[in-house]
PDB file of C-alpha atoms and ligand atoms in Angstrom:
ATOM      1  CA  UNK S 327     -66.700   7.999  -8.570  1.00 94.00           C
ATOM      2  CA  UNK S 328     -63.294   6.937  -7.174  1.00 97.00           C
ATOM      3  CA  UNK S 329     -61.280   4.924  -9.161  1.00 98.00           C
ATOM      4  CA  UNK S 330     -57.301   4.539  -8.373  1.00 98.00           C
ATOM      5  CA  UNK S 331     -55.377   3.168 -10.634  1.00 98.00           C
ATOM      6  CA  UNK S 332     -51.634   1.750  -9.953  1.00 98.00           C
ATOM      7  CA  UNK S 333     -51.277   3.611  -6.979  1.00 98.00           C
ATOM      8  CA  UNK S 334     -47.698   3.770  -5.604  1.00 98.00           C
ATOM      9  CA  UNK S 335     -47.070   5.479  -2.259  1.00 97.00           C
ATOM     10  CA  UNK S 336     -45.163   5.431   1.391  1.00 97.00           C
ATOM     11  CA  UNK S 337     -43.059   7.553   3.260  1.00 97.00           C
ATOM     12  CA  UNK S 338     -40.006   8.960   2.167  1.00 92.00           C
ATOM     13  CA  UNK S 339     -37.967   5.775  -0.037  1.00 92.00           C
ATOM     14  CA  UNK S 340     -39.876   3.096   1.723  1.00 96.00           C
ATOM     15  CA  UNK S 341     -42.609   1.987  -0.680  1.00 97.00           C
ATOM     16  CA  UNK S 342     -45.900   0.759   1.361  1.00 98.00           C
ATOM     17  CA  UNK S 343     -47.854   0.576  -1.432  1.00 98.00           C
ATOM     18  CA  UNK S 344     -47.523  -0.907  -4.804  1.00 98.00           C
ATOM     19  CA  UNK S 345     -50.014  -0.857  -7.970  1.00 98.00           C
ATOM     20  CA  UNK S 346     -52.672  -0.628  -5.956  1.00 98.00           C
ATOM     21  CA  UNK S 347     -56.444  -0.078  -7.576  1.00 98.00           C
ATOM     22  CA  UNK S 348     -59.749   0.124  -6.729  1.00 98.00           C
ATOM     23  CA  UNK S 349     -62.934   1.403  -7.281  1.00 98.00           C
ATOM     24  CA  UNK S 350     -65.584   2.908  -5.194  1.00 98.00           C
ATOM     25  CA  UNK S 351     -69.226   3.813  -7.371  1.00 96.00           C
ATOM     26  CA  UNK S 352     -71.537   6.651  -5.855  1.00 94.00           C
ATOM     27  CA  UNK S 353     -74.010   4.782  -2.798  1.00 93.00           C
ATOM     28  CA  UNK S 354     -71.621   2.131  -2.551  1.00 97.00           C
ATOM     29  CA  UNK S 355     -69.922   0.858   0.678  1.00 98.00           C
ATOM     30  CA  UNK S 356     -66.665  -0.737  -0.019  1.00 98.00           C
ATOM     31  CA  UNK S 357     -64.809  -2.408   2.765  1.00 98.00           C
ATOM     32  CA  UNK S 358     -60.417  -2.533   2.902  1.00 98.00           C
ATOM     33  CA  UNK S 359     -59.319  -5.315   4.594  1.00 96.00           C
ATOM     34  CA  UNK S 360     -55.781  -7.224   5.270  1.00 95.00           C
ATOM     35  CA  UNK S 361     -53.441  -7.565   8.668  1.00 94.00           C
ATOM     36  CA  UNK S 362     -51.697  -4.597  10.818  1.00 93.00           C
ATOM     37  CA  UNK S 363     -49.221  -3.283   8.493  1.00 95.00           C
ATOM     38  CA  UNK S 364     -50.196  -4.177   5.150  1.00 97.00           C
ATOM     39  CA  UNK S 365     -50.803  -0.677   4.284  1.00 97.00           C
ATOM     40  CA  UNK S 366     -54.231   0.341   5.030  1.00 97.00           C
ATOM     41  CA  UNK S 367     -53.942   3.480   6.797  1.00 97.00           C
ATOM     42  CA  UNK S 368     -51.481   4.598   4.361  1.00 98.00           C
ATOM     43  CA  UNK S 369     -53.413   3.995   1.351  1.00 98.00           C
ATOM     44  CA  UNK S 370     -56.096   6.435   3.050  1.00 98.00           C
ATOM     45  CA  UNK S 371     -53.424   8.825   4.004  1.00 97.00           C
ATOM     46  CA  UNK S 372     -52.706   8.709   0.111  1.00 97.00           C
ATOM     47  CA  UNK S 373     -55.901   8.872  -1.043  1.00 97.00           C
ATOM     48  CA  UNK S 374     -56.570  11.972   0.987  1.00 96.00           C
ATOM     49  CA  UNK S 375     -53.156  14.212   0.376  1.00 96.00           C
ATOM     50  CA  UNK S 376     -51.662  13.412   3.809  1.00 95.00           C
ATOM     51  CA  UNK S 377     -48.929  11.597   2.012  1.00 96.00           C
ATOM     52  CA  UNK S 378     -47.561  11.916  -1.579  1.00 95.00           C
ATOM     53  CA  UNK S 379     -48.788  10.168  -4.406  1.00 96.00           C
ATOM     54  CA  UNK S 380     -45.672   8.406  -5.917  1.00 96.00           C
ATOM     55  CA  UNK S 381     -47.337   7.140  -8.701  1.00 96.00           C
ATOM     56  CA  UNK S 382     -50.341   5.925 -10.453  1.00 97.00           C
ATOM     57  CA  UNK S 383     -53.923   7.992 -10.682  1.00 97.00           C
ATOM     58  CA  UNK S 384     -56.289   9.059  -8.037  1.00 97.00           C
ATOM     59  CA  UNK S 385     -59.562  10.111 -10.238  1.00 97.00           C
ATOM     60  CA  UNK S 386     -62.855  11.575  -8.138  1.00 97.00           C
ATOM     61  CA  UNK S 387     -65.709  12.143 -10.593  1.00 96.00           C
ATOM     62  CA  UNK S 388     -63.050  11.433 -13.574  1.00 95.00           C
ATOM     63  CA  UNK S 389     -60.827  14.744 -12.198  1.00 96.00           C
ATOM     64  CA  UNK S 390     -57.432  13.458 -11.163  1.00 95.00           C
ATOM     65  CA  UNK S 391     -56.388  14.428  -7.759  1.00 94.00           C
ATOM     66  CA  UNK S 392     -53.304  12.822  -6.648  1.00 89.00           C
ATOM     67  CA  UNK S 393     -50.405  15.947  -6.355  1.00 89.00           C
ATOM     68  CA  UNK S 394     -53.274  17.862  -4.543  1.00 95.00           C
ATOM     69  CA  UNK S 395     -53.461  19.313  -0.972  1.00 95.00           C
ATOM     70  CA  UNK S 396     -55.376  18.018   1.311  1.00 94.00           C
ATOM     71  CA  UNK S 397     -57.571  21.185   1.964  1.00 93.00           C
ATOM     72  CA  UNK S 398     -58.287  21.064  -1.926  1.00 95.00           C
ATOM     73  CA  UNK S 399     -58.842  16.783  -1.659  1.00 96.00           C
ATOM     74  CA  UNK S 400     -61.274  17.982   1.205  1.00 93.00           C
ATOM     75  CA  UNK S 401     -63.207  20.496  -0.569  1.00 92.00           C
ATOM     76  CA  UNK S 402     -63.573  18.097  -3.622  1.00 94.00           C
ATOM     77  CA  UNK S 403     -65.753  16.284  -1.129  1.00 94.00           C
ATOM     78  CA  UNK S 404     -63.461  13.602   0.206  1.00 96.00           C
ATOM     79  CA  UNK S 405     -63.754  13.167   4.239  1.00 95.00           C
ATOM     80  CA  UNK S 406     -61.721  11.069   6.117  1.00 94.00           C
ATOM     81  CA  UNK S 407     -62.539   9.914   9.441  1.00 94.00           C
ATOM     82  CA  UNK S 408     -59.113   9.287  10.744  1.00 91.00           C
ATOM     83  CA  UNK S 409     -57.819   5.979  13.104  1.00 87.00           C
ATOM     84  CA  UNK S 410     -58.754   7.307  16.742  1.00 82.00           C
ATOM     85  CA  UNK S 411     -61.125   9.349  15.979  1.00 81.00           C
ATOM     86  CA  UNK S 412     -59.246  12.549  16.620  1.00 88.00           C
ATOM     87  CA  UNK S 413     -62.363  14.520  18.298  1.00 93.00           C
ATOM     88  CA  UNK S 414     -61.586  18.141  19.353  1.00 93.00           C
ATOM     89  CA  UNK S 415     -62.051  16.345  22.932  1.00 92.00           C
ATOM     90  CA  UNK S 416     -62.268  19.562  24.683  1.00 95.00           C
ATOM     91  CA  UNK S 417     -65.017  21.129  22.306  1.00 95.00           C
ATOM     92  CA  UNK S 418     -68.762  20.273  22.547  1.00 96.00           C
ATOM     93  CA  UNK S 419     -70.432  18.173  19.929  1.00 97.00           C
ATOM     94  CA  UNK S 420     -71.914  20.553  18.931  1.00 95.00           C
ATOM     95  CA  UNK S 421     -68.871  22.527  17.910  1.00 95.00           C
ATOM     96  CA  UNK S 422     -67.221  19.189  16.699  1.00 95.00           C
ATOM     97  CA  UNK S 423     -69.983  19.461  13.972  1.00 95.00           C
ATOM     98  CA  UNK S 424     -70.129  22.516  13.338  1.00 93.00           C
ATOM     99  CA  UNK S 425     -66.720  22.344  12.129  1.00 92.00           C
ATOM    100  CA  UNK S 426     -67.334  19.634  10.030  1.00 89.00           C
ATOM    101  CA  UNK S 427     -69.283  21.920   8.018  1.00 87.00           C
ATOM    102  CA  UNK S 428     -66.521  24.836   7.220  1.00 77.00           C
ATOM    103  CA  UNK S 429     -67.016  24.046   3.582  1.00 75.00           C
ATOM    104  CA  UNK S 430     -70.830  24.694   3.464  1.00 73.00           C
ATOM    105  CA  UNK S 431     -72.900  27.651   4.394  1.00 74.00           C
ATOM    106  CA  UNK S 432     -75.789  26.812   5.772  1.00 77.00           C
ATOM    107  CA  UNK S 433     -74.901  24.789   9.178  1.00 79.00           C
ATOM    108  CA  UNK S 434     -78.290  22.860   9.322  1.00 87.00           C
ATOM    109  CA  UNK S 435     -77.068  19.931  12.550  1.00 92.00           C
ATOM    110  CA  UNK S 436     -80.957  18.262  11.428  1.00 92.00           C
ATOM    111  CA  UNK S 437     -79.683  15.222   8.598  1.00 91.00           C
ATOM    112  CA  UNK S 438     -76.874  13.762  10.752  1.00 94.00           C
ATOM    113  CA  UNK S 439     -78.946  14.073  13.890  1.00 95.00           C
ATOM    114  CA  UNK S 440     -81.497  12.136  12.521  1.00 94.00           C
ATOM    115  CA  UNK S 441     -78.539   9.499  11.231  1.00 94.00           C
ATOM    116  CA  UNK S 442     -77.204   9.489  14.997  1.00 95.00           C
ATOM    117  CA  UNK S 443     -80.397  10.278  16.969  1.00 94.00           C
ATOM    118  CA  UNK S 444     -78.089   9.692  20.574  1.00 92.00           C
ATOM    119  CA  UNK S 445     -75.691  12.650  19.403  1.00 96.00           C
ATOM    120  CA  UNK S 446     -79.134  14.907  20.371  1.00 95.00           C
ATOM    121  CA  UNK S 447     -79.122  14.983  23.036  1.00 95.00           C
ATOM    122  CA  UNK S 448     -75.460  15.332  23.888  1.00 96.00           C
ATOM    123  CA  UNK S 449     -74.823  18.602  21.838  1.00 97.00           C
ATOM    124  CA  UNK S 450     -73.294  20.475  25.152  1.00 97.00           C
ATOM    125  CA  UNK S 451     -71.571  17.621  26.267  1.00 97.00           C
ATOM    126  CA  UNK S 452     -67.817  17.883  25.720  1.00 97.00           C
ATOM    127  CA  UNK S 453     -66.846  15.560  22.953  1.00 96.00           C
ATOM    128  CA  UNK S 454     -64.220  13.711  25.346  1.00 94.00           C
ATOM    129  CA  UNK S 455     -66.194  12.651  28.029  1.00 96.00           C
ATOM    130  CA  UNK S 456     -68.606  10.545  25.732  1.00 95.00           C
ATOM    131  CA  UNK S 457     -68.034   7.260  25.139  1.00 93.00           C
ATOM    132  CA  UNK S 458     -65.909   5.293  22.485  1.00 94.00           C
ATOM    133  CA  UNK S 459     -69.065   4.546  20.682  1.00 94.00           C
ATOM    134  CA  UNK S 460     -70.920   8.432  20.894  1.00 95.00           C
ATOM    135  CA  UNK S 461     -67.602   9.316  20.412  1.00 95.00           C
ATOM    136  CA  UNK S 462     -66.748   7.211  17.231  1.00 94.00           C
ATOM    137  CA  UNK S 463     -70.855   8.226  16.257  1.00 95.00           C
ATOM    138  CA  UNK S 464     -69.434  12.023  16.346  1.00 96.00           C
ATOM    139  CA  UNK S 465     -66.402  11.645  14.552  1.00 96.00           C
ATOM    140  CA  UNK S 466     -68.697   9.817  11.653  1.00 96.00           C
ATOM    141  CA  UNK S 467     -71.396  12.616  12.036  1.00 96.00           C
ATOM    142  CA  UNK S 468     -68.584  15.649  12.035  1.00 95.00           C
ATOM    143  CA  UNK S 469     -67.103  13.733   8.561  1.00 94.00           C
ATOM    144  CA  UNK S 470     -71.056  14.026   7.330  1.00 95.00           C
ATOM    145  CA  UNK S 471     -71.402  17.303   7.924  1.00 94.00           C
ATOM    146  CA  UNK S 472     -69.718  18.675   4.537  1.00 92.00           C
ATOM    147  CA  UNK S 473     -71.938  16.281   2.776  1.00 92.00           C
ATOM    148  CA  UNK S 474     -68.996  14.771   0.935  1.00 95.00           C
ATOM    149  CA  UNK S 475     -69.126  12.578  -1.991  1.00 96.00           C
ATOM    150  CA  UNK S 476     -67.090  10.027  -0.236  1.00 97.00           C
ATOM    151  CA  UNK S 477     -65.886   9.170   3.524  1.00 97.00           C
ATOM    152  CA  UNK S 478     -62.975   6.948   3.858  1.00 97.00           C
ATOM    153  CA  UNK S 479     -63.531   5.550   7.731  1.00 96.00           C
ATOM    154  CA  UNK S 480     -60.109   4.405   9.482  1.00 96.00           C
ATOM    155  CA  UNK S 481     -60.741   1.151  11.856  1.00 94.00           C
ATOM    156  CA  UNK S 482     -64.533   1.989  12.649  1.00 92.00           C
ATOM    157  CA  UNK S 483     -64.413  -0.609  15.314  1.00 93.00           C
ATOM    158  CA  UNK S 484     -61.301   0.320  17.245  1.00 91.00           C
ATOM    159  CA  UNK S 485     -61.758  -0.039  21.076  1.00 89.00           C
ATOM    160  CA  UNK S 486     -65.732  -1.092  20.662  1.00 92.00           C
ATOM    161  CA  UNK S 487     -67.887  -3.455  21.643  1.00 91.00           C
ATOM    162  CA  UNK S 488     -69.387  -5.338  19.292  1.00 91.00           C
ATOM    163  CA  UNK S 489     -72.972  -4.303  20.091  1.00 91.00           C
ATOM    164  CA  UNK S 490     -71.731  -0.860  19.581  1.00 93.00           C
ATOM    165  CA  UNK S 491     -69.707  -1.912  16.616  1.00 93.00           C
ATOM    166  CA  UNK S 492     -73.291  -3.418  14.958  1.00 92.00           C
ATOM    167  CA  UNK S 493     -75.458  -0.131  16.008  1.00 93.00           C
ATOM    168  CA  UNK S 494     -72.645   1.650  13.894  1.00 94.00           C
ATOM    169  CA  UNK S 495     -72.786  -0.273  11.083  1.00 95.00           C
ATOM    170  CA  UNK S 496     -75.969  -0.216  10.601  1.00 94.00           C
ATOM    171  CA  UNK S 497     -76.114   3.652   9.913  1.00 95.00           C
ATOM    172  CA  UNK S 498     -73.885   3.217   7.028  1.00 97.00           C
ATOM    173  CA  UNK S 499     -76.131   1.998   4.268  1.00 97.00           C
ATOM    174  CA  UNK S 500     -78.653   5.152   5.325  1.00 95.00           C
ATOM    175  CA  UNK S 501     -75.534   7.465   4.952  1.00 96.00           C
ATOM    176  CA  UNK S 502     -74.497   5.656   1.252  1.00 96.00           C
ATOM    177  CA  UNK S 503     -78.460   6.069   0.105  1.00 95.00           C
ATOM    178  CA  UNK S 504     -77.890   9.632   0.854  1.00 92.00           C
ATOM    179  CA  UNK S 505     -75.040  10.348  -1.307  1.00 93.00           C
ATOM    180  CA  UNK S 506     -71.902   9.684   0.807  1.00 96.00           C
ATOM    181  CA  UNK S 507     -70.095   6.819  -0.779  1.00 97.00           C
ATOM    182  CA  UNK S 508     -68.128   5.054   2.042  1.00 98.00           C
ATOM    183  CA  UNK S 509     -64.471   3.464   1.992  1.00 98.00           C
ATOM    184  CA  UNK S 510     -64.266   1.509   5.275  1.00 97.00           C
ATOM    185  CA  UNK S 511     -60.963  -0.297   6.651  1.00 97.00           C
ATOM    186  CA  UNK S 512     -61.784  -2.535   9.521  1.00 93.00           C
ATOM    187  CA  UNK S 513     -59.932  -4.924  11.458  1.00 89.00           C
ATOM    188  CA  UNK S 514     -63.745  -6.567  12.011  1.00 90.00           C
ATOM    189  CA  UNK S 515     -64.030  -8.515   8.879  1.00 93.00           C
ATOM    190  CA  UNK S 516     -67.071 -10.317   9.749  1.00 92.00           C
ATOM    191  CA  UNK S 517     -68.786  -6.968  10.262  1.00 92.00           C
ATOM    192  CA  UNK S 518     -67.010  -5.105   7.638  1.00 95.00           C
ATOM    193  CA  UNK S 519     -68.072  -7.610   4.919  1.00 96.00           C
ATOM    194  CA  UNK S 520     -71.605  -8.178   6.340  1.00 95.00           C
ATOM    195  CA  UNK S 521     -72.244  -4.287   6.062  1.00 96.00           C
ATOM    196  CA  UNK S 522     -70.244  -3.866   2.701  1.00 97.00           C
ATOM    197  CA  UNK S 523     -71.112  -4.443  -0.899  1.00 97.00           C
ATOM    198  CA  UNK S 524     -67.647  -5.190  -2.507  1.00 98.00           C
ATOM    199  CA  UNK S 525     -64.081  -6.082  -0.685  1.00 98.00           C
ATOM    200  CA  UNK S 526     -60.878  -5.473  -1.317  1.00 98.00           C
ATOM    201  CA  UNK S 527     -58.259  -7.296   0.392  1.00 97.00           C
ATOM    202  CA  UNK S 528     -54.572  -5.565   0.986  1.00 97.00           C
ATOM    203  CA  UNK S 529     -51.608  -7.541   2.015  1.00 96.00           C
ATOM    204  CA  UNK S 530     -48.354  -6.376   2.097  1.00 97.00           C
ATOM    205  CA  UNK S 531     -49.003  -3.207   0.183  1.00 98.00           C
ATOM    206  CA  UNK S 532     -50.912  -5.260  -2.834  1.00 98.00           C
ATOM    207  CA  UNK S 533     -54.029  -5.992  -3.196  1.00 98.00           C
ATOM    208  CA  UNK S 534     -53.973  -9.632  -3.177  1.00 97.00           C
ATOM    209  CA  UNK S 535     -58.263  -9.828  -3.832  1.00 96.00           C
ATOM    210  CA  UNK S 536     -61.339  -7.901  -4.059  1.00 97.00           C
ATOM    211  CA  UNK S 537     -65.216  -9.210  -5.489  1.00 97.00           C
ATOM    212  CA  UNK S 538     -68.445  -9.006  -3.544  1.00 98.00           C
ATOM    213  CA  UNK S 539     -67.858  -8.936   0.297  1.00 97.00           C
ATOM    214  CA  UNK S 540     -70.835 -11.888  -0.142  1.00 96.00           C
ATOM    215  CA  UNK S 541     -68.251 -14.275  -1.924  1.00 96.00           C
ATOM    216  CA  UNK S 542     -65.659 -13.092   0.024  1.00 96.00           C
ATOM    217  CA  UNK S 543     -67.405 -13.404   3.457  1.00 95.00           C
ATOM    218  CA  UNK S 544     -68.030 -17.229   2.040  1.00 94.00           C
ATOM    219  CA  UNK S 545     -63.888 -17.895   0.420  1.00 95.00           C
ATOM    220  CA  UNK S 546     -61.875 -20.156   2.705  1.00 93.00           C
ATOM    221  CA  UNK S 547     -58.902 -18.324   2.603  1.00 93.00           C
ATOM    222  CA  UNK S 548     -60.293 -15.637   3.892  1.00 93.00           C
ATOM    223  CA  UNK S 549     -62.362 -17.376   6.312  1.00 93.00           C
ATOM    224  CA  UNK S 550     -59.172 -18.927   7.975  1.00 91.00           C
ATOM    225  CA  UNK S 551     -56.994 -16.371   7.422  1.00 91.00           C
ATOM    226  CA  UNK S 552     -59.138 -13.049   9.188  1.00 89.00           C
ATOM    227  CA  UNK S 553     -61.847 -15.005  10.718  1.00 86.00           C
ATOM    228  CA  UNK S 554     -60.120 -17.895  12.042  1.00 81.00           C
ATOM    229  CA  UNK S 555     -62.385 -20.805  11.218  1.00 76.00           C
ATOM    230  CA  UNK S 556     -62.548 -23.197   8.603  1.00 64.00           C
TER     231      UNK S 556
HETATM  232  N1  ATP K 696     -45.132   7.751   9.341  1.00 67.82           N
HETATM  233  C1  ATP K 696     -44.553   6.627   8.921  1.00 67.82           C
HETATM  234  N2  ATP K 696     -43.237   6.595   8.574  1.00 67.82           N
HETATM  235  C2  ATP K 696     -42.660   5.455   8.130  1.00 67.82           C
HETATM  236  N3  ATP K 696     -43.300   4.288   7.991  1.00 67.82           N
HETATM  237  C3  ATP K 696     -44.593   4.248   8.329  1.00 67.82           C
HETATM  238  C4  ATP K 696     -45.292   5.405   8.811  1.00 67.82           C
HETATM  239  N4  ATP K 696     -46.572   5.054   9.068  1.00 67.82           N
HETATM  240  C5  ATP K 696     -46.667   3.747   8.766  1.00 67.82           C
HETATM  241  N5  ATP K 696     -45.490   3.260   8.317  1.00 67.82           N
HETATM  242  C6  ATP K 696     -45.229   1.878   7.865  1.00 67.82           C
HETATM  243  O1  ATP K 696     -46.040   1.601   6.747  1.00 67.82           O
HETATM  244  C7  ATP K 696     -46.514   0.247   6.781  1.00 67.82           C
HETATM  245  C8  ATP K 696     -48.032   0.242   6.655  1.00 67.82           C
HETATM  246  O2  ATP K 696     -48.603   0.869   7.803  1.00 67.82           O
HETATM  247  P1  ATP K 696     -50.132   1.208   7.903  1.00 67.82           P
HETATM  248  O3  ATP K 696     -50.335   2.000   9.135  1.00 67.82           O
HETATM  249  O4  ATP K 696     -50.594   1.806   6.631  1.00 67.82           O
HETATM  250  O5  ATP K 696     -50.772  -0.245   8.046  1.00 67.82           O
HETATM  251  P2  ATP K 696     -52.257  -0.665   8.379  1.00 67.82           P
HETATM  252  O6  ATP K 696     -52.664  -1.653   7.341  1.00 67.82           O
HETATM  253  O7  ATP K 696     -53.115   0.524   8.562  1.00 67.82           O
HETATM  254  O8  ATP K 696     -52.059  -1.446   9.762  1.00 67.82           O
HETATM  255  P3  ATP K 696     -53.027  -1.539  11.055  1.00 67.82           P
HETATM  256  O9  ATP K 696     -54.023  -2.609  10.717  1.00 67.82           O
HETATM  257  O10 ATP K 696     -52.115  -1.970  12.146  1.00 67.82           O
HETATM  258  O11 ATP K 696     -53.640  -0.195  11.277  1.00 67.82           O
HETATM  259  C9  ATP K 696     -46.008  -0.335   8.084  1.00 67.82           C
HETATM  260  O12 ATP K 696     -44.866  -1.101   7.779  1.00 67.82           O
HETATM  261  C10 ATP K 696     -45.647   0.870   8.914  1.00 67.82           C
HETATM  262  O13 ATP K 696     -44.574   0.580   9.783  1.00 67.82           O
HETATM  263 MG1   MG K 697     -54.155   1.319  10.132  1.00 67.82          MG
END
C-alpha cells in the first residue's frame, strides 16, 4: 500500500536520507527504528509533504505522491501523528477529534471511542490538562478520525511510562484490523518490535536492516546495540 523506493531527502543541501525503501502492506504494523539522529523524523516528514522529496518514489495504492502537498498527502489518507503530540491543548477532546475528521462528513466520535474507551469520558476536558498518556491516546484517536489508509506515529512512547506505553500498544493491532495500516518510529524497541510485524532499522540516513520484528527482536546486534544486553 506504501512502498518507497530510493528515497532521497533533508533540508535544504544537507542530505538526511539516502536510498531509503520500504514497504508497508494494508493491516500491517511496521516499526522504524535506529538512534537520535539517524533520520527518523525526517523520513516521516518526507513521507508526508512536510519536506521535499529529493529523489526516489513515494507510491500509496500504486499512485506516486512524492512532489505533493501535504493537504493533498492528507486527503489521500496518510495521517501523521507528529513527535509531541501537538494537541490543540486549549481545545476539548472533543474538538481535538472533531477536527481530525475535516476530510469526512459524517463526524460519528463512536469507532475511536470504543478503540480508547478512557477518551469517553473526558470529551469536555481540555486536551492539555490530560495526561501524557490520554493525551498521546487523543493525538492517536484525532489521527483515526479521517479513517486513513495509513498513520505514521512519531516516538509513541515519548515521556511515558511503560505501563502506559503497553496499554497503547496494545490498541494498535485493533486499529491495523480495521484498515489503518500503521508506520511506528519508537525509541522503545523492545515494545516497538513486540507490537510490530516487520522492522526496519535506519542508521545514519540508510537503512542498514529490516525482516520480521520476531527475528529482529532475537539478532544480537540489535539486541546489544538498542536493547543493551547480550
Ligand atoms: N529542520 C531541520 N533543519 C536542518 N537539519 C535538521 C532539521 N531537522 C532535523 N535535522 C537534522 O537531520 C538529522 C536527522 O534528524 P531526525 O530528527 O530526522 O532524526 P531522528 O531519527 O528522528 O532522531 P530522534 O530519535 O532524536 O528523534 C539530524 O542530523 C538533524 O540534526
Ligand atoms: Mg525523531
Amino acid at each position: 500500500m506504501l512502498d518507497v523506493e530510493n528515497l532521497a531527502a533533508g533540508y535544504g543541501r544537507v542530505q538526511v536520507l539516502w536510498d531509503v525503501s520500504l514497504q508497508v502492506q494494508r493491516h500491517e504494523i511496521v516499526a522504524l527504528i535506529g538512534p537520535n539522529g539517524a533520520g527518523k523524523t525526517t523520513l516521516l516528514r518526507a513521507l508526508s509533504g512536510i519536506i521535499p522529496v529529493a529523489g526516489g518514489t513515494v507510491r500509496l495504492h500504486g499512485k506516486p505522491i512524492n512532489g505533493r502537498s501535504v493537504e493533498d498527502i492528507a486527503y489521500r489518507g496518510v495521517t501523521h501523528v507528529p513527535e509531541g503530540r501537538r494537541l490543540f491543548a486549549g481545545l476539548t477532546v472533543r474538538e481535538n477529534l472533531l477536527l481530525g475528521a475535516w476530510r469526512r462528513r459524517d463526524k460519528n466520535l463512536e469507532p475511536v471511542l470504543e478503540l480508547f474507551p478512557n477518551l469517553r469520558g473526558r470529551l469536555n476536558q481540555v486536551a492539555g490538562s490530560m495526561s501524557g498518556g490520554e493525551q498521546q491516546m487523543c493525538a492517536i484517536a484525532r489521527g483515526l478520525m479521517s479513517q486513513p489508509a495509513l498513520m505514521m506515529i512519531d516516538e509513541l512512547s515519548l515521556g511515558l511510562a511503560p505501563k502506559v506505553v503497553e496499554e497503547i500498544m496494545q490498541r494498535l493491532p485493533d486499529i491495523a484490523a480495521s484498515g489503518t495500516a500503521i508506520l511506528v518510529v519508537e525509541q522503545d524497541v523492545d515494545a516497538a518490535l513486540t507490537v510490530a510485524e516487520r522492522a526496519y532499522v535506519l542508521e545514519n540516513g540508510h537503512i542498514t536492516m529490516d525482516g520480521q520484528a520476531a527475528s529482529l527482536l532475537a539478532d544480537p546486534k540489535i539486541r546489544m546495540a538498542y536493547l543493551g544486553v547480550a
